[in-house]
XYZ file of C-alpha atoms in Angstrom:
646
model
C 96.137 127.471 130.990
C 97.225 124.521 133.330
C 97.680 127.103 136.096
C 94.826 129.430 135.055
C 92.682 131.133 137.961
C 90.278 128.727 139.672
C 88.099 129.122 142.200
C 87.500 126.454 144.235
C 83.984 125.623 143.043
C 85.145 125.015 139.799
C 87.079 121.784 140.501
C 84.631 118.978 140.041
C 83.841 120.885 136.715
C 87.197 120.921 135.266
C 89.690 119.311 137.397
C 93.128 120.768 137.275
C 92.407 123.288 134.112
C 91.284 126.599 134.071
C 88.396 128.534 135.077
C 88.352 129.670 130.954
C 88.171 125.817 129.681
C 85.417 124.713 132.120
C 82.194 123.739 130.523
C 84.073 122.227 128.871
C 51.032 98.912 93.479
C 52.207 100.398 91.502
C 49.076 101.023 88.983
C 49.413 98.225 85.808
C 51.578 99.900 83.682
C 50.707 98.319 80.400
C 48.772 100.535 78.014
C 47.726 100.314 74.716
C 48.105 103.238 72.708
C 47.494 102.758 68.160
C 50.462 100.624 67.022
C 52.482 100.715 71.160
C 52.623 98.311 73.400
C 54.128 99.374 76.774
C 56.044 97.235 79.000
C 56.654 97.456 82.720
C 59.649 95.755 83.141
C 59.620 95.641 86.900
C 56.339 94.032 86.923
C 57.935 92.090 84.009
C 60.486 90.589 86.307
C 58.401 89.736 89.326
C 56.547 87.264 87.002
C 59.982 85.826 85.732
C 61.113 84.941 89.328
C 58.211 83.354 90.147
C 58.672 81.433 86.891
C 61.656 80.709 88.327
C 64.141 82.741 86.112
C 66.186 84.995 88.198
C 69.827 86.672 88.231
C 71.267 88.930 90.785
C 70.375 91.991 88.790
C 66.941 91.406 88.722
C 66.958 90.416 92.182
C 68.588 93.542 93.338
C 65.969 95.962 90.762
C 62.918 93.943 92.484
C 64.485 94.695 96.076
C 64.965 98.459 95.209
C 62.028 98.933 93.356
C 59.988 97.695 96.932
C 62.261 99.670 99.272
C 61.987 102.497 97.782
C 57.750 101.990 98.095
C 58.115 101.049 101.907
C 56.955 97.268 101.407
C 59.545 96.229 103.672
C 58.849 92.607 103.480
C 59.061 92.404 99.732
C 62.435 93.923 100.104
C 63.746 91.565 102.408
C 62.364 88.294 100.664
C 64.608 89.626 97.334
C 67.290 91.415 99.179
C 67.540 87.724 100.953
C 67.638 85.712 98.081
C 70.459 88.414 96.339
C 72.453 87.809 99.406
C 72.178 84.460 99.284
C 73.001 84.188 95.947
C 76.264 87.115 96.409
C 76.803 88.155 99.864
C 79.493 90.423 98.571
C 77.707 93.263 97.748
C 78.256 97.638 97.306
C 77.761 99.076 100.797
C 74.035 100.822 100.239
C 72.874 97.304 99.440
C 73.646 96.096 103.092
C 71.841 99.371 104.576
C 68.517 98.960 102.576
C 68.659 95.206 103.639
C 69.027 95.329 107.561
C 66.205 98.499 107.142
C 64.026 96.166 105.482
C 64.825 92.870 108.111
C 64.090 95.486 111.150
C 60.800 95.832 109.429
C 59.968 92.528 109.678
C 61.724 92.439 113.262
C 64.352 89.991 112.484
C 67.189 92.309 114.288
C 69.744 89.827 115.297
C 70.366 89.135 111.080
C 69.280 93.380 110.577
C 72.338 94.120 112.924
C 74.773 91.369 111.129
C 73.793 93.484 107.759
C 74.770 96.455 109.462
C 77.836 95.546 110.666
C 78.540 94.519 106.680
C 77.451 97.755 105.933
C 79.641 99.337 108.588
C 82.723 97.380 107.674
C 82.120 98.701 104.208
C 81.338 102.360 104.247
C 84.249 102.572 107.588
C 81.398 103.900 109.890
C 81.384 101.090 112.339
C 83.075 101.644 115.630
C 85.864 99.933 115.384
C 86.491 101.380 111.758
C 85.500 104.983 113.192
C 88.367 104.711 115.728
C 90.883 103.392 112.845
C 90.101 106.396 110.588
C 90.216 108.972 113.653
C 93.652 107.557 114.309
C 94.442 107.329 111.013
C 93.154 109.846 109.167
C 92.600 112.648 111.510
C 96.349 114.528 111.057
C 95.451 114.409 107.252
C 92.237 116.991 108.083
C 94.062 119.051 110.381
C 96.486 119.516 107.861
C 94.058 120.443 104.900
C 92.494 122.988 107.339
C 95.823 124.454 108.130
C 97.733 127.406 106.741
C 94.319 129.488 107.175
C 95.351 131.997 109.604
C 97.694 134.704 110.281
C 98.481 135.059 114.149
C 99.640 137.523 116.443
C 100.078 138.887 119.497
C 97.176 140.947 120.277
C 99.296 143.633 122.514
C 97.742 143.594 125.461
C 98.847 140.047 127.543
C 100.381 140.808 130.426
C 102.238 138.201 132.831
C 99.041 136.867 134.025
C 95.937 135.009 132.368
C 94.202 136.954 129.730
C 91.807 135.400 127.768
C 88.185 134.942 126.275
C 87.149 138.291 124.038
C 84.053 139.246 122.847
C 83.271 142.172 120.525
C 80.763 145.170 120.991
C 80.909 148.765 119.865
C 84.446 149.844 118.412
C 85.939 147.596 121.651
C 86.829 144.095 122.336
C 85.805 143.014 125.972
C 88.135 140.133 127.808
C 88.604 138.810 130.835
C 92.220 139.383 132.596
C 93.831 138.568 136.595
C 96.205 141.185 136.191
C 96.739 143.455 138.619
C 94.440 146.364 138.759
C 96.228 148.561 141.611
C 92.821 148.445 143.581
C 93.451 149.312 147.013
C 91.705 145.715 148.150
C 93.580 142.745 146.105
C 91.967 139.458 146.313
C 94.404 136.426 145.625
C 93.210 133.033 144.498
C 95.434 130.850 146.646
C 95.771 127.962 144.102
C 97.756 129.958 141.448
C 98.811 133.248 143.298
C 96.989 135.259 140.664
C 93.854 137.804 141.153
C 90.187 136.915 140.359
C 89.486 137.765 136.941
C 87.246 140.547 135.801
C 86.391 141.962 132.480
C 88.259 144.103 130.553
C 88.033 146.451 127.396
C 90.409 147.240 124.099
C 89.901 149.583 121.069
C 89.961 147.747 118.026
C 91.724 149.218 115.267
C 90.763 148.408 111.307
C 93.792 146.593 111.627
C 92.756 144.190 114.694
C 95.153 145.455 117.102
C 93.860 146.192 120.362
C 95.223 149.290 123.152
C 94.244 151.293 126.194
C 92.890 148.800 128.000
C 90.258 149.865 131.005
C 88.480 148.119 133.029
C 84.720 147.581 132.139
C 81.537 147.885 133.444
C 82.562 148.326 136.919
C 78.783 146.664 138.283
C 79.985 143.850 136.573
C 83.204 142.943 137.966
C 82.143 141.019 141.580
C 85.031 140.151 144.319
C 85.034 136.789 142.413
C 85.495 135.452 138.722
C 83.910 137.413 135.504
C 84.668 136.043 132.434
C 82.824 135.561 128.513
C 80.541 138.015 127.807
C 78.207 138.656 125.049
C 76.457 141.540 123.532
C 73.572 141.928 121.799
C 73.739 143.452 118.851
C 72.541 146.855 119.852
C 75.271 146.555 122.685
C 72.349 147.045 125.469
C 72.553 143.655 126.790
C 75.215 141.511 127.973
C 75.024 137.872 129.215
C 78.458 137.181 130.863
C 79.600 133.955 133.157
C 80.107 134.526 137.306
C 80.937 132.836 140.136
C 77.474 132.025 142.171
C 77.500 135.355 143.600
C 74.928 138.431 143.167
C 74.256 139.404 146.949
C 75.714 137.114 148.893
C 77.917 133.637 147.463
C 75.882 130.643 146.737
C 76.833 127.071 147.438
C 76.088 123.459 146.168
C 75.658 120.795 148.614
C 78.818 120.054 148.936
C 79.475 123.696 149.944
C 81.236 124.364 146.349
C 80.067 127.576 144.799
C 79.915 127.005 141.046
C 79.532 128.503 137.984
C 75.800 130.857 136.793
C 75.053 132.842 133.700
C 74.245 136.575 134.768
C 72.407 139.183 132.657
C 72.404 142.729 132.951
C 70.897 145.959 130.770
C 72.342 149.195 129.767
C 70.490 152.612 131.147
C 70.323 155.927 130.064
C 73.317 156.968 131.450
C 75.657 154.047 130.124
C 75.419 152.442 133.310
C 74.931 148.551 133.360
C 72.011 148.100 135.921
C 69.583 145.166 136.426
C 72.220 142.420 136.973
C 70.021 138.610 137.611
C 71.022 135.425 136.913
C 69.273 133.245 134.080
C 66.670 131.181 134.772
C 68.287 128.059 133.563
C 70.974 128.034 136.405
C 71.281 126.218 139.400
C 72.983 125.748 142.325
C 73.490 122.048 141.933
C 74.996 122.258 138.247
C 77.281 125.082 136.455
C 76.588 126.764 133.447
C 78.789 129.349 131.533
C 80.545 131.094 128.346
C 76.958 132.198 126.557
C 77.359 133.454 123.115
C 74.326 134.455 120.691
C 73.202 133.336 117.325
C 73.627 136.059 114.406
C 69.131 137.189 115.144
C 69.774 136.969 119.083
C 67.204 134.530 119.218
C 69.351 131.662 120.575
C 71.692 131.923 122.898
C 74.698 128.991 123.024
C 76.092 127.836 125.946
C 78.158 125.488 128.076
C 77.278 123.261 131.009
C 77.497 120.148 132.893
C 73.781 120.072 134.226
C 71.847 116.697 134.357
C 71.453 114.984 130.792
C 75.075 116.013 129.829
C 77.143 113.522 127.826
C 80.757 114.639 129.548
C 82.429 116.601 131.267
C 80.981 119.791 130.051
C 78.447 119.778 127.340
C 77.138 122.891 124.848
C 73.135 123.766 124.971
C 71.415 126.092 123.453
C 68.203 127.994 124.934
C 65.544 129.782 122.413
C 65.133 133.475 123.932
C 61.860 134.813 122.883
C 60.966 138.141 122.158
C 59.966 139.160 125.393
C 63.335 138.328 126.832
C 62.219 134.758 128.259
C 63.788 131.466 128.022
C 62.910 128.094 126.963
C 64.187 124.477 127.734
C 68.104 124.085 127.100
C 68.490 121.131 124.211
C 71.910 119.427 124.142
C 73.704 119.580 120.850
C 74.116 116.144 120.932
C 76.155 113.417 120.358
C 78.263 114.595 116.913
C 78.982 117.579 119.300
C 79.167 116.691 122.474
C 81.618 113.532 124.010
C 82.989 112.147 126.621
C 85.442 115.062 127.025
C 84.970 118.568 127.752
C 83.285 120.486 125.084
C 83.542 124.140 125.989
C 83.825 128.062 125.056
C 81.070 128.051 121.859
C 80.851 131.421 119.958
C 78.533 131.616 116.904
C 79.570 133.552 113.264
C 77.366 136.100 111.349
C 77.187 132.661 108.719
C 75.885 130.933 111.370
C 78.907 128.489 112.213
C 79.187 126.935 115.450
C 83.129 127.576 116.950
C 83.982 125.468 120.125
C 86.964 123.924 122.082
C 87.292 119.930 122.787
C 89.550 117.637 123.802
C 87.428 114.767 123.076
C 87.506 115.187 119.382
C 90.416 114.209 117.746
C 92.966 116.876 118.227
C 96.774 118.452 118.410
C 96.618 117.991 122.312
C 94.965 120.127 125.226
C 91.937 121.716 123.852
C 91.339 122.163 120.030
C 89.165 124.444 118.400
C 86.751 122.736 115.993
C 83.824 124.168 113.844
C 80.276 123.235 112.544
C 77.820 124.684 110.044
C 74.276 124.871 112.329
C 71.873 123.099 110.230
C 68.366 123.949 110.210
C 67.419 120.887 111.840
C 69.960 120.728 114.206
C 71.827 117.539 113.344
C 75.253 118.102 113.308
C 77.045 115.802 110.716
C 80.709 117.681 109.974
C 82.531 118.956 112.697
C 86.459 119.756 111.513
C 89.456 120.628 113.424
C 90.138 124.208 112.466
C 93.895 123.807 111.788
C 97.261 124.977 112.622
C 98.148 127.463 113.172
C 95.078 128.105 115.267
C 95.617 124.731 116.977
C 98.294 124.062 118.686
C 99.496 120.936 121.030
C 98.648 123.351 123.835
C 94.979 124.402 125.033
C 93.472 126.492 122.444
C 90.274 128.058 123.070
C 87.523 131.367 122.684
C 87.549 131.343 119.326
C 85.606 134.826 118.224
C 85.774 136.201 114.204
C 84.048 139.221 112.094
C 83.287 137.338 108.984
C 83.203 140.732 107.483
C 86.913 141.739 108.197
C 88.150 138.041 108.608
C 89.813 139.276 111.584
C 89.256 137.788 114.946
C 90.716 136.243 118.226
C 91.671 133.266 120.232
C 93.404 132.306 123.017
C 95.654 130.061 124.277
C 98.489 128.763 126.621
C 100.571 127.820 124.021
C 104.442 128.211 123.929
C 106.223 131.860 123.698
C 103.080 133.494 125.546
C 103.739 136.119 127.757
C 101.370 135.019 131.146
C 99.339 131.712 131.709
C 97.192 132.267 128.903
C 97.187 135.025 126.072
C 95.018 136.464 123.433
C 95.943 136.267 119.832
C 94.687 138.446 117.129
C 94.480 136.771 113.627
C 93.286 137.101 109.938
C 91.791 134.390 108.040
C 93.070 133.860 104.986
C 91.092 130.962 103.540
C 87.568 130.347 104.669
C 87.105 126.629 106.133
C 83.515 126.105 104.985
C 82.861 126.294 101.197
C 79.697 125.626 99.922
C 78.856 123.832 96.921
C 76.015 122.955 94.938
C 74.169 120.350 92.593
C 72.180 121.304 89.800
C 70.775 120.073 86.648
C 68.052 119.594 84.003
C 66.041 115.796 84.493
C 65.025 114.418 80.559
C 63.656 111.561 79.209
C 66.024 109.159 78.192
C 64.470 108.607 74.845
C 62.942 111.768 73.913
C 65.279 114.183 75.352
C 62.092 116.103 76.447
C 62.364 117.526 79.826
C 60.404 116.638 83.083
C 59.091 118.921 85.374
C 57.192 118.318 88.739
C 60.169 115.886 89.004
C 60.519 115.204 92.740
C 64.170 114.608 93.555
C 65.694 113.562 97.088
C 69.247 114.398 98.370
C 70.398 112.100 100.694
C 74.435 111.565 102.025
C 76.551 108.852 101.932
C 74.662 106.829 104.338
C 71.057 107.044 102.267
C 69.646 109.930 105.198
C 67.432 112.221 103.839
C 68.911 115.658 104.049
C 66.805 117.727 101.605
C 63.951 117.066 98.706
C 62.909 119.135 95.811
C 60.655 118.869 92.498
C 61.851 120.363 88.984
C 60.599 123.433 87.541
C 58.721 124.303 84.614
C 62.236 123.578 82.534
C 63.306 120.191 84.416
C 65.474 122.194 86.325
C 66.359 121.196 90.116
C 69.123 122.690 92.297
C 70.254 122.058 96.460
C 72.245 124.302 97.587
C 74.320 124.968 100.944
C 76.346 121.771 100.462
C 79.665 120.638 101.633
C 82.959 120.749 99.186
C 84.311 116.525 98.499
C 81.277 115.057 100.050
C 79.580 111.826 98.402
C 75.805 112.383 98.132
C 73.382 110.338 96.294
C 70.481 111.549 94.098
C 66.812 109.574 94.195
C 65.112 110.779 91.253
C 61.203 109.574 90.943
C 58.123 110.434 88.562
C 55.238 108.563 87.844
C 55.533 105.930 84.785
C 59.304 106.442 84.835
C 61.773 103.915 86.622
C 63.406 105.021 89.902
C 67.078 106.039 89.505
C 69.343 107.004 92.207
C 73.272 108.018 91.459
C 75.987 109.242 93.574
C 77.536 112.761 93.409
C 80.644 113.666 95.212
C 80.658 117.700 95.120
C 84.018 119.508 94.575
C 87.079 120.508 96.438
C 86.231 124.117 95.576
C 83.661 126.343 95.821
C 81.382 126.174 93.310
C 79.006 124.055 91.551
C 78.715 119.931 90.503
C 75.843 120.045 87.337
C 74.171 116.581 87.062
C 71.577 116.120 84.145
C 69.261 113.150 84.790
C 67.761 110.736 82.277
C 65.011 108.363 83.328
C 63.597 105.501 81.298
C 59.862 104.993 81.343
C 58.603 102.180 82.937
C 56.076 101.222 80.369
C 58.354 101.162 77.235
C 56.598 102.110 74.387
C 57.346 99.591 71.250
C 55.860 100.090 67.915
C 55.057 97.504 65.303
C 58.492 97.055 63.555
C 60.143 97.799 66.894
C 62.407 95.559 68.432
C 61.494 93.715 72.324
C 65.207 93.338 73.035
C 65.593 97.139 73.163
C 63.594 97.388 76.143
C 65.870 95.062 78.096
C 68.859 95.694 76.547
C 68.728 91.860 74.805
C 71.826 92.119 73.020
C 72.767 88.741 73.104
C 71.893 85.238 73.331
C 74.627 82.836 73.798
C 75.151 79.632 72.543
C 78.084 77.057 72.891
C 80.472 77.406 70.237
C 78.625 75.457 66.872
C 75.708 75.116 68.710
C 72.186 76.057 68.740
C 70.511 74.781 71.990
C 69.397 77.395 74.853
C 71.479 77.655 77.257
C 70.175 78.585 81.413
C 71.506 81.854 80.983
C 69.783 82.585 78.001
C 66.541 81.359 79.042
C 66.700 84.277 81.416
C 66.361 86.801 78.523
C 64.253 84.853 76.203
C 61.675 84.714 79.560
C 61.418 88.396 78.983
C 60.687 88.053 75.736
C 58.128 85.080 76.689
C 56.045 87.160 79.069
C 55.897 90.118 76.982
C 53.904 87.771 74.453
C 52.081 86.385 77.037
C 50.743 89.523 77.995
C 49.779 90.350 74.597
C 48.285 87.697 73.144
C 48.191 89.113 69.637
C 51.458 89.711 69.276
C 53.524 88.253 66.653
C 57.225 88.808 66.673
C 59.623 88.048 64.170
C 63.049 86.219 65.592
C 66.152 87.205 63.794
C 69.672 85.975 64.607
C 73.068 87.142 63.654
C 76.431 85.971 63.725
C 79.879 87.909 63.781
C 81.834 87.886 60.326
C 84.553 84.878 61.488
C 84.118 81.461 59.588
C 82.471 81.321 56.132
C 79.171 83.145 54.917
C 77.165 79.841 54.487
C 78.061 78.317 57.713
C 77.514 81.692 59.720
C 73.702 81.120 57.886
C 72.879 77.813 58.305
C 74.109 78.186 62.494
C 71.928 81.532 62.880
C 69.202 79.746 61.318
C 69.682 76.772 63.487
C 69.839 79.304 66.447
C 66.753 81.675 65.801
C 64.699 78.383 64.762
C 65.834 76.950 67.953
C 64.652 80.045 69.690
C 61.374 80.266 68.135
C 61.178 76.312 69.597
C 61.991 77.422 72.588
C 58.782 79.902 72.939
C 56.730 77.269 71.583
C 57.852 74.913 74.282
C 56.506 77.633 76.702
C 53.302 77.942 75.064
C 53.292 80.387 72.398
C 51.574 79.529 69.315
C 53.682 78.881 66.703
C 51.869 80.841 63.831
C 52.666 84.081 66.189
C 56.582 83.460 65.349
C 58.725 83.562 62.313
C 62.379 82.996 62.447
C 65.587 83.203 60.464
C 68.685 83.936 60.348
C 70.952 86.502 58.825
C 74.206 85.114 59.141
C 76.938 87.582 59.154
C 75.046 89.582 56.640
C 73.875 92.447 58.762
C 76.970 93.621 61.023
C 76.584 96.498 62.973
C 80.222 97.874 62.699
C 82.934 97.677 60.940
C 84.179 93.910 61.590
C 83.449 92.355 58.333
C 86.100 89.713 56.594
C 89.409 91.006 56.589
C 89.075 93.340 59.016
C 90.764 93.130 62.355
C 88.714 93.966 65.477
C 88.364 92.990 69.093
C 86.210 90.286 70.569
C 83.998 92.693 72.296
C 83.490 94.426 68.558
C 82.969 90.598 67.020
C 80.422 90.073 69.921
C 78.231 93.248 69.019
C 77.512 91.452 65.953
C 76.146 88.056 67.956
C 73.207 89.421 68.691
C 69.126 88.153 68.345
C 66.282 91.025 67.805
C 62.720 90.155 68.312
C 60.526 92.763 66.209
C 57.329 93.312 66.472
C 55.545 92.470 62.928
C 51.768 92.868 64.371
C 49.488 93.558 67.363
């Protein structure tokens, strides 16, 4: 392909390559039902940090619970504080902060967190480049293996290359000698000027009797790419600037256009014109069609263009019009040449690059088209497909798995040959997450749930709401790719876990439980429950609160502050190590010092009663004698705080 036929307007487009690689507030949540209080913890711990109790936890909840309602500022005053606290925190943390700094315009310290949060999820620059380097041979070598390749049977000593299928026929492009009477050599390689070509496909993807096609095609000068609608009546197929008479740039170059032409009665092709899109200043080429017809794909280097050559696409309305081409953007398109794009019946993109990471020369890489047209995976196809040569024209029935590339590679029989191959593993396999959402407590399930999918980087892909059953599904996703779930309904806390789908095809379930926001607790029920209060420490033999208790026992102290006719009943427990009547006496010392505690704070004291059990009501198994762990000894340290009245 280094030598390919050029003609000499394509040499600002693709320098010393070939003619075929050019183009290259929240409501108040407290309500009183008969016998229930309910408790909103978030609004719970908002009142304990400006009380002054605070831990990172809560800190990080408060900053959550804010982002995720777009108060921006909020977010950043407890994100702030967390990092201030901990600045070494899990990567999402970092994202949601320097989102909620630019929303208070404070971008020098936004960018610093996203640098942090670069650094840590490896999608900084610097740590893009070390994982292309690094990591890159690893994907090309999972994708590999996937293809069966061959020579198609028709290469002859010259460049043959770039097929497209219509009919029972495979069309190609070839400068091999025709016989014509009047030979036209290009004097940089000593070969012809290409024109197109036809094959009969067999079942089994060999190709014979070649001919040469559609005669009012084939020009003095280069033909190359078609593609066929899928009636077969229309072909869109890549030309030197040449209907009439040649056409020139300003620097006298005459470049590359996109030509169309019909099919008449008589099997004819008629009505040749070039697109409306082209010009004389720029080059476009290699068109290929989405599965409907309704988008046609295409390369160029026209004004806008990232690189060398750049792939557009054009909507083609029904009336056989053309809109505005649209770049494919930056996760396609680079600094390189990005060329030869040919679109499957499952709607995957196929293209050449050299500016994505690569075996050498051009590789072939692939891309599911979203439906919004952001790119986010493109992969490296694999060897044997690849090779450190240029490999390029990529074209596949996804029926038959049977397709054809080309390439210069090593052991060819001209410049460039054709290759006919059968896929043996498909490279895109779609998975899915599914799953019922439930209360935590009841088990009952949720419907008109609304659930958000978002990747690794908290974007929003896709959003959905559960059914009549709690049942939510997205489908369409990609195999060993981290996701995260945001899961929301009213009067239930926001909860948001990662999923990383399978290797496989098939399907990741994930049930969701939420907790309510306003915890229901009826007389006899026990405060701690609600946030998860299993234990308040105290210094070995002794009975004073310590700061990290008071956090917990603040909890307890606004939920009694908000109901002012509460009366609670503190009980205190000790593990079954030292004697019976010294584990009484200290859990009476500690439950009486608790109650003091609350009265300190305000509570009136004939709202509290206190005592303490001792080791007298273990929840396991760790009772004298018996030997158990200090994490089983510690379930046993516990206080409760039961509601005796409202």
């Amino acid at each position: 392909m280094k030598n390919k036929i050029i003609y000499t307007a394509l040499l600002l487009f693709i320098a010393f390559n070939s003619f075929s690689q050019t183009v290259g507030k929240e409501k108040k949540g407290n309500k009183d039902y008969e016998q229930y209080a309910y408790i909103d913890a978030i609004k719970t711990y908002e009142r304990l940090y400006e009380k002054g109790y605070k831990s990172p936890d809560m800190l990080l909840k408060l900053g959550n619970s804010y982002y995720f309602k777009a108060d921006l500022e909020k977010a950043a005053k407890y994100y702030d504080e967390l990092y201030t606290t901990n600045p070494d925190q899990e990567a999402e943390y970092y994202y949601r902060y320097s989102q909620s700094l630019r929303g208070i315009k404070e971008y020098k310290k936004a960018d610093e967190m996203m640098l942090k949060f670069n650094a840590k999820s490896g999608n900084d620059s610097r740590a893009a480049l070390f994982n292309q380097n690094k990591d890159y041979l690893a994907e090309i070598k999972r994708n590999s293996g996937r293809f069966k390749l061959e020579n198609a049977g028709i290469n002859s000593k010259y460049s043959d290359y770039g097929t497209a299928f219509v009919d029972d026929k495979v069309v190609f492009c070839s400068a091999r000698d025709t016989g014509n009477f009047s030979k036209r050599i290009h004097t940089w390689t000593g070969e012809y000027f290409t024109n197109l070509y036809s094959a009969k496909l067999a079942e089994d993807g060999s190709l014979s009797d070649v001919q040469k096609f559609g005669n009012k095609l084939n020009s003095k000068y280069h033909e190359d790419t078609p593609v066929f609608s899928k009636d077969g009546k229309t072909v869109y197929f890549t030309r030197n600037n040449y209907l009439d008479k040649r056409g020139y740039d300003d620097g006298k170059v005459t470049l590359l256009k996109i030509y169309k032409a019909n099919l008449d009665e008589k099997g004819k092709w008629e009505n040749i014109t070039p697109l409306p899109f082209n010009s004389d200043s720029y080059q476009t080429a290699h068109p290929t069609l989405s599965p409907d017809g309704k988008m046609m794909y295409f390369v160029s280097d026209m004004p806008g263009s990232l690189g060398k050559s750049d792939l557009y696409k054009v909507a083609i309305s029904e009336d056989g019009t053309f809109g505005t081409p649209i770049n494919l953007g930056k996760t396609i398109n680079t600094e390189g040449r990005e060329t030869y794009p040919f679109v499957t019946a499952k709607n995957e993109l196929y293209f050449s690059s050299d500016g994505h990471p690569g075996l050498g020369g051009l590789d072939i890489f692939a891309a599911k088209i979203p439906e919004d047209g952001n790119f986010t995976n493109i992969q490296n196809i694999g060897e044997e497909a690849n090779s450190p040569k240029d490999d390029f024209a990529f074209i596949i029935n996804t029926d038959t798995k049977r397709g054809f590339l080309s390439s210069n590679r090593d052991g060819g029989e001209g410049n460039d040959d054709i290759y006919k191959f059968l896929e043996t593993r498909e490279l895109f396999i779609e998975q899915a997450i599914f799953g019922v959402v439930t209360d935590a407590k009841t088990n009952e399930v949720l419907p008109n749930t609304k659930i958000t999918l978002l990747d690794e980087k908290f974007n929003k892909i896709a959003e959905t709401t559960t059914d009549a059953k709690g049942y939510y599904e997205f489908l369409k996703l990609e195999p060993n790719t981290k996701y995260y779930l945001r899961t929301e309904k009213p009067e239930y806390d926001v909860k948001e876990i990662p999923v990383i789908t399978g290797k496989e095809d098939g399907r990741t379930e994930v049930n969701i439980e939420l907790d309510k926001t306003a915890q229901p607790i009826p007389v006899g029920g026990d405060i701690a429950d609600v946030f998860k209060i299993n234990l308040i420490y105290f210094d070995l033999d002794k009975w004073n609160i310590r700061p990290d208790a008071a956090i917990d026992l603040a909890k307890v102290l606004d939920v009694l502050e908000q109901y002012p006719t509460m009366k609670i009943d503190i009980r205190s427990h000790t593990d079954s190590r030292a004697s019976h009547a010294y584990n009484e006496k200290l859990s009476d010392r500690r439950a009486k010092s608790t109650m003091a505690w609350l009265v300190s704070k305000g509570i009136s004291k004939d709202r509290l009663t206190a005592k303490g059990y001792g080791e007298t009501q273990l929840v396991n198994k760790c009772a004298d004698g018996v030997q158990c762990s200090e994490a089983e000894h510690q379930l046993n340290r516990r206080s409760q705080f039961i509601i005796t009245e409202l």
